[in-house]
PDB file of C-alpha atoms in Angstrom:
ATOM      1  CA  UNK G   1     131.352  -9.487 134.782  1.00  0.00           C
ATOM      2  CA  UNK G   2     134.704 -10.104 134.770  1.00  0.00           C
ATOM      3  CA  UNK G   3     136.286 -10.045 138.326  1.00  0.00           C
ATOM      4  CA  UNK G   4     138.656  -6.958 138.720  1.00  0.00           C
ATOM      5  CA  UNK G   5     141.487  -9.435 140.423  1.00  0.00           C
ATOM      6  CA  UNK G   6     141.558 -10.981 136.913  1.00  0.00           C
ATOM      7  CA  UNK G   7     142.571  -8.054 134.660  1.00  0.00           C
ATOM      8  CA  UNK G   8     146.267  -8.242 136.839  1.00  0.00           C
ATOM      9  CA  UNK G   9     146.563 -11.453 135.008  1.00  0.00           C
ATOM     10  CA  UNK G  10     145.737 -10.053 131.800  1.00  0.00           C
ATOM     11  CA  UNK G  11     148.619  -8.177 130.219  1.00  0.00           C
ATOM     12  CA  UNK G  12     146.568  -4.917 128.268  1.00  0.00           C
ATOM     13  CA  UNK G  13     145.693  -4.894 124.602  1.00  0.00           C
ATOM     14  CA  UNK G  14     145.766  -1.518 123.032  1.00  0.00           C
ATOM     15  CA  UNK G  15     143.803  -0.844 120.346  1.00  0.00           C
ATOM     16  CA  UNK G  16     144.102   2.133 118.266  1.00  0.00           C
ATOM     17  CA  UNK G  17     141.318   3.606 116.132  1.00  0.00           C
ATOM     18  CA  UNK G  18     143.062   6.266 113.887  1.00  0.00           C
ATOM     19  CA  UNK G  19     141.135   8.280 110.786  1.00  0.00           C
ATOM     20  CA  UNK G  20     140.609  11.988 109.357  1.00  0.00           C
ATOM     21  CA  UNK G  21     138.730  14.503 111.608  1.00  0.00           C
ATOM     22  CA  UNK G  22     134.813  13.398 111.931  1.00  0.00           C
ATOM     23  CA  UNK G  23     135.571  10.251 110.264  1.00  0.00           C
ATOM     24  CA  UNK G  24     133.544   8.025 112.998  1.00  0.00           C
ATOM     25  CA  UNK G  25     136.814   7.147 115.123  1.00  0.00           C
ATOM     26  CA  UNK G  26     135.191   8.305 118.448  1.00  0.00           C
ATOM     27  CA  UNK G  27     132.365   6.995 117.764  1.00  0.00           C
ATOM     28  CA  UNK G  28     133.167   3.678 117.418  1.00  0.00           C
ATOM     29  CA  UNK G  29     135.566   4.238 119.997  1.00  0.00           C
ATOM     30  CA  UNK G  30     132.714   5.052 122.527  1.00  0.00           C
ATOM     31  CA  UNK G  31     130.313   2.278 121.058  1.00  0.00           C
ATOM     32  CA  UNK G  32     132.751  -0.662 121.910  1.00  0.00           C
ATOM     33  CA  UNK G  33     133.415   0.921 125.038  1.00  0.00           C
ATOM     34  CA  UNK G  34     129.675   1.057 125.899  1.00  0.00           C
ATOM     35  CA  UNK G  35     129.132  -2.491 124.803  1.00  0.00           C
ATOM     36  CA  UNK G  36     132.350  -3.756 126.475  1.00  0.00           C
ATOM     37  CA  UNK G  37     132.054  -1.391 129.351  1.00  0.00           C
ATOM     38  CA  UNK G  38     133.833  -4.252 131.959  1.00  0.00           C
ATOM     39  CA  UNK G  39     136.813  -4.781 130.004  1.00  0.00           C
ATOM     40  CA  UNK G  40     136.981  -2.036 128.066  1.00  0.00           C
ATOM     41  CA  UNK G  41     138.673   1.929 128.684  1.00  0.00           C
ATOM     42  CA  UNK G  42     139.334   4.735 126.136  1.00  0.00           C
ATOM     43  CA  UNK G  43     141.549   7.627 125.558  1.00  0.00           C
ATOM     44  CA  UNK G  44     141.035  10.148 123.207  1.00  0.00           C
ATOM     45  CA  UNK G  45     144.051  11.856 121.590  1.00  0.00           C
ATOM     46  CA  UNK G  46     142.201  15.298 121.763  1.00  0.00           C
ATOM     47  CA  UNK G  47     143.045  15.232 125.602  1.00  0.00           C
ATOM     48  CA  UNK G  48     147.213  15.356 124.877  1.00  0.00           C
ATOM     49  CA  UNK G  49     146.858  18.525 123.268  1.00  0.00           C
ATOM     50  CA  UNK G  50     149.601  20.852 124.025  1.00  0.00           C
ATOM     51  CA  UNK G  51     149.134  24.393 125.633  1.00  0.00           C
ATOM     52  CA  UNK G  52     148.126  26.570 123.073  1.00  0.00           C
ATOM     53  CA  UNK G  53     146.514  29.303 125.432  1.00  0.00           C
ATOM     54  CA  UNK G  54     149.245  31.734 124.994  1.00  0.00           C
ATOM     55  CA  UNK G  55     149.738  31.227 121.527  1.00  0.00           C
ATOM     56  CA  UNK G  56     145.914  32.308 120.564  1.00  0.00           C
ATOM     57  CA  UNK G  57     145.789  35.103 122.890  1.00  0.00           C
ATOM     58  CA  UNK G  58     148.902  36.530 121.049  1.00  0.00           C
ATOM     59  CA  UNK G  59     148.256  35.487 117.362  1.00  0.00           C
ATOM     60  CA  UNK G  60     144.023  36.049 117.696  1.00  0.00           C
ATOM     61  CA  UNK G  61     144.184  32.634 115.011  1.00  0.00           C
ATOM     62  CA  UNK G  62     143.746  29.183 115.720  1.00  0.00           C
ATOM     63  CA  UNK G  63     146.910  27.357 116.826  1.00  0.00           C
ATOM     64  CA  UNK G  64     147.428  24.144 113.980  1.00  0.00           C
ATOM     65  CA  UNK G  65     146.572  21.034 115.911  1.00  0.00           C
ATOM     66  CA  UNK G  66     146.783  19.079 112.780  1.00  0.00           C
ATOM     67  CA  UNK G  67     150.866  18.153 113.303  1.00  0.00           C
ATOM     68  CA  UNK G  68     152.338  15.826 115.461  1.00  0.00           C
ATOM     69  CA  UNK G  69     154.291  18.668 117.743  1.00  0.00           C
ATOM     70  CA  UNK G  70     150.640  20.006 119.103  1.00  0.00           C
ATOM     71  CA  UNK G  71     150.020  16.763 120.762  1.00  0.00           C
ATOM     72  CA  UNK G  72     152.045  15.414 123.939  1.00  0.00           C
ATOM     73  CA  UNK G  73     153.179  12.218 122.847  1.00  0.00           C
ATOM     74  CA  UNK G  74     155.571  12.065 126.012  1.00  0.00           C
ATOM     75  CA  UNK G  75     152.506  12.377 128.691  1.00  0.00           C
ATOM     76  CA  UNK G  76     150.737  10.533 126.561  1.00  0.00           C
ATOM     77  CA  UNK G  77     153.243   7.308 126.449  1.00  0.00           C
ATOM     78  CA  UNK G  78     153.986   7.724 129.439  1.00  0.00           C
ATOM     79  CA  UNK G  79     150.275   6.947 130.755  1.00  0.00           C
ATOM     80  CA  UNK G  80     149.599   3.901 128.569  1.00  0.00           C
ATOM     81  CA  UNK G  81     152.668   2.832 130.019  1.00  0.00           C
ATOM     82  CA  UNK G  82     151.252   3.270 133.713  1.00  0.00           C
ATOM     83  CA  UNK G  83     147.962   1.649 132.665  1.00  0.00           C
ATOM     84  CA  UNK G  84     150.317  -1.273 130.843  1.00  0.00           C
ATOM     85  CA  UNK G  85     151.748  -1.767 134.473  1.00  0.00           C
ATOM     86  CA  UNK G  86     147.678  -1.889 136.002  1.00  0.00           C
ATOM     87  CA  UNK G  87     148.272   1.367 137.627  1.00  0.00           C
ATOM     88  CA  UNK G  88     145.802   4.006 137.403  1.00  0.00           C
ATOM     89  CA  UNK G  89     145.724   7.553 135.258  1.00  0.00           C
ATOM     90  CA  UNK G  90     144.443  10.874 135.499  1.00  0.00           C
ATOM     91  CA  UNK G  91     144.208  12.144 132.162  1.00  0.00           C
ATOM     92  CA  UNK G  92     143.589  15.824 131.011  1.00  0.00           C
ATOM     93  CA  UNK G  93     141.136  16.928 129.559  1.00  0.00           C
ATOM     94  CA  UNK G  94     141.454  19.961 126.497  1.00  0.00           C
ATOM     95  CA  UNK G  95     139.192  22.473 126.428  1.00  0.00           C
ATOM     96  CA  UNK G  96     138.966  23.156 122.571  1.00  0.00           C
ATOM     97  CA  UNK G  97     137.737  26.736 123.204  1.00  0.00           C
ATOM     98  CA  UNK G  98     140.723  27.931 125.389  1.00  0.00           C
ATOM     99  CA  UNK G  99     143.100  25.837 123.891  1.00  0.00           C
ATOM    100  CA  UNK G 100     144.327  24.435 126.924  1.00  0.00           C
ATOM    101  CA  UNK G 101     143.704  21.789 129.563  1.00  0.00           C
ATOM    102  CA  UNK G 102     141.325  22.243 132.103  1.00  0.00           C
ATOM    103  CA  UNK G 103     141.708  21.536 135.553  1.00  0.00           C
ATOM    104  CA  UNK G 104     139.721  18.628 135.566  1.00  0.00           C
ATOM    105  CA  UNK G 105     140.533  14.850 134.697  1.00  0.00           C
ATOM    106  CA  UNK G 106     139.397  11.560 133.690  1.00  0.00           C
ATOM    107  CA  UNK G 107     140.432   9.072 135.912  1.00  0.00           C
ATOM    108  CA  UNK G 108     141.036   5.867 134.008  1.00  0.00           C
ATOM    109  CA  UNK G 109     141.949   2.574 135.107  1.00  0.00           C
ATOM    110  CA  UNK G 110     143.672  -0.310 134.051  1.00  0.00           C
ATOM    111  CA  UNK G 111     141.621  -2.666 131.982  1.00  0.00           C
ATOM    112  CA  UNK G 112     142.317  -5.718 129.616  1.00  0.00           C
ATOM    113  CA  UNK G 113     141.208  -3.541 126.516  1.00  0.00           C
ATOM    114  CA  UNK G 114     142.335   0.013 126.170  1.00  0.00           C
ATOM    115  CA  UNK G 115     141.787   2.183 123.110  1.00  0.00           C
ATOM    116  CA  UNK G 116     143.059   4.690 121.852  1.00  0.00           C
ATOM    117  CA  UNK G 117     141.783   7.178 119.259  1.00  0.00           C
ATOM    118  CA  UNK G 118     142.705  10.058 117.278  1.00  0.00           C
ATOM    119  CA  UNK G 119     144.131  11.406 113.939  1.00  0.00           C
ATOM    120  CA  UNK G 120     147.607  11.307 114.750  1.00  0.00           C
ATOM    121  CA  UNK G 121     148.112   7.995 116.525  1.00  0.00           C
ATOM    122  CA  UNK G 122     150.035   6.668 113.690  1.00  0.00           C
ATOM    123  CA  UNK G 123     152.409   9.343 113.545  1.00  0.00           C
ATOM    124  CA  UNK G 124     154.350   8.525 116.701  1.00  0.00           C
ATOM    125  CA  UNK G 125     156.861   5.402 116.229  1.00  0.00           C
ATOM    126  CA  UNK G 126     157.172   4.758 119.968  1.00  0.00           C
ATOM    127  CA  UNK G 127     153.002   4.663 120.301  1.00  0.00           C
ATOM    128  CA  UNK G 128     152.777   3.087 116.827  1.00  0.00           C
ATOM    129  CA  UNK G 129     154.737   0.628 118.429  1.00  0.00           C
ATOM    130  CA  UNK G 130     152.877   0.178 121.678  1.00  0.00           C
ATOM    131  CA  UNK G 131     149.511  -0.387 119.941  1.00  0.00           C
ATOM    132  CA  UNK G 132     149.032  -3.925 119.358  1.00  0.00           C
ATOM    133  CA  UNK G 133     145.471  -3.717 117.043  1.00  0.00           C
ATOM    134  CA  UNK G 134     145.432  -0.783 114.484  1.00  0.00           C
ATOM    135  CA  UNK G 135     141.968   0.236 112.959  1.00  0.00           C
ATOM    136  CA  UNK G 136     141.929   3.151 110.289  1.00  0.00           C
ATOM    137  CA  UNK G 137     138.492   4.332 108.981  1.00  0.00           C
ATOM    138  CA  UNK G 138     138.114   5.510 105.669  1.00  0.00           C
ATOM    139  CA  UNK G 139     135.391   7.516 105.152  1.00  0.00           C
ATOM    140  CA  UNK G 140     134.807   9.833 102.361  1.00  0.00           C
ATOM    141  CA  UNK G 141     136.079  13.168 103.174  1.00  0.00           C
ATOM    142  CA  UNK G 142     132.834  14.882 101.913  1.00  0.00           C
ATOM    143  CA  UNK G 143     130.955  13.271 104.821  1.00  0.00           C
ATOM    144  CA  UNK G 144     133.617  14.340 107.289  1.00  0.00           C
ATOM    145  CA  UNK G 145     133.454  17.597 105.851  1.00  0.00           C
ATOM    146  CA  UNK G 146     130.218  17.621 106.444  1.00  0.00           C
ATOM    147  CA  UNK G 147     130.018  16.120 109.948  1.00  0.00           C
ATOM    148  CA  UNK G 148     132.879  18.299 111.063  1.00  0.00           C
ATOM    149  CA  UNK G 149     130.896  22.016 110.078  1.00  0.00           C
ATOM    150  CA  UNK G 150     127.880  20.332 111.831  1.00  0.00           C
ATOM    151  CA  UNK G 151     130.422  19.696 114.682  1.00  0.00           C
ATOM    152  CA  UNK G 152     131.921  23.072 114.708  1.00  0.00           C
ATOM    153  CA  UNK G 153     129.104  25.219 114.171  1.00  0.00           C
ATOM    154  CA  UNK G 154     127.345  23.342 117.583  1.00  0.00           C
ATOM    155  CA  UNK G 155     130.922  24.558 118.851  1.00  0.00           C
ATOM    156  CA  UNK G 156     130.397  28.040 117.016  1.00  0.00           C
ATOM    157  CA  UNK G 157     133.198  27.952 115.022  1.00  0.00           C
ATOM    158  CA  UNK G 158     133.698  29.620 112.113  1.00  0.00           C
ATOM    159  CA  UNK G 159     132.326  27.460 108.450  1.00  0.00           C
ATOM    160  CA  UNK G 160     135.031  29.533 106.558  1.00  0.00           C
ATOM    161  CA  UNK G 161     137.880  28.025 109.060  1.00  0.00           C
ATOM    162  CA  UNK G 162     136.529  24.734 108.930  1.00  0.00           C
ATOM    163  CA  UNK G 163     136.450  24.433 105.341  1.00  0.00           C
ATOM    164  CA  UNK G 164     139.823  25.630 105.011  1.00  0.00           C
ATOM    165  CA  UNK G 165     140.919  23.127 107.295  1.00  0.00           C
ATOM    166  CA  UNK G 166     139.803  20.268 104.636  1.00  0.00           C
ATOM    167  CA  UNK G 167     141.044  21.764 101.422  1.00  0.00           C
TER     168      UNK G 167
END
C-alpha cells in the first residue's frame, strides 16, 4: 500500500471517463477504482446535478439533464480544485427520483488518481482543462439503449420516456 504521507508529494492526476448514457463509463470507472482502491477516488457527474425539485413538482415532466446548465460545473470545479490542493470533499449526492440532492454525502479524499465520469465532462472548458487523461467510450447506441431501459425500468421509469430520450 502506498503510505498516505506520500500522496502530498504526488501532485493529482485526473482522469476523465466521458461517453453516452449506459455506455460503460461508470463501470469502468468503478472497476479501476476497485482494482486501484489505494490510489485511486471517483466522482460521478450525476452527483452535480442542479436542483430540479421545484421544477418537476410544477411542470409534472422530467427536467432535461442532458445540457450542460443542469449540472453544477462551479461546485463541481471547485471540489477537484480542493482535492488538487490534498484537502478533503464532501460531495452530494442526487437523488434521481426527487430530482434533487439528498442530505447525505460522499466524503472523498485526496488521492494520486482521481476520476471523473459522466456525459458532459467534455462540455466544460475550465474542467476540460483540468483533466489531464481523457477516455471516451464508444459503444453502439443500440446497446446503451438497451442497457439504459434495463436501467430505468429497475428505476421504474417510464420505456416510452427513455426511448425518447435516445431518438
Amino acid at each position: 500500500k502506498i503510505n498516505e504521507h506520500l500522496y502530498k508529494l504526488v501532485r493529482m492526476k485526473i482522469l476523465g471517463i466521458c461517453g453516452p448514457a449506459a455506455s460503460g463509463k461508470s463501470t469502468l470507472a468503478q472497476n479501476l477504482c476497485d482494482k486501484y482502491s489505494d490510489a485511486c477516488a471517483m466522482i460521478g457527474l450525476d452527483n452535480y446535478f442542479k436542483d430540479f425539485s421545484e421544477y418537476y413538482a410544477n411542470q409534472k415532466q422530467w427536467p432535461n439533464l442532458d445540457e450542460p446548465c443542469a449540472i453544477d460545473f462551479d461546485l463541481l470545479i471547485q471540489h477537484l480544485s480542493s482535492l488538487k490542493e490534498n484537502k478533503t470533499i464532501e460531495s452530494p449526492v442526487y437523488d434521481l427520483k426527487t430530482f434533487s440532492r439528498s442530505c447525505d454525502v460522499l466524503v472523498i479524499k485526496p488521492k494520486p488518481v482521481l476520476i471523473l465520469e459522466g456525459f458532459l465532462i467534455f462540455q466544460n472548458p475550465v474542467l476540460l482543462n483540468m483533466i489531464d487523461t481523457k477516455i471516451y467510450i464508444n459503444t453502439d447506441m443500440v446497446q446503451c439503449l438497451i442497457r439504459r431501459l434495463k436501467r430505468g425500468m429497475q428505476n421504474y421509469q417510464d420505456a416510452a420516456t427513455l426511448i425518447e430520450y435516445f431518438e
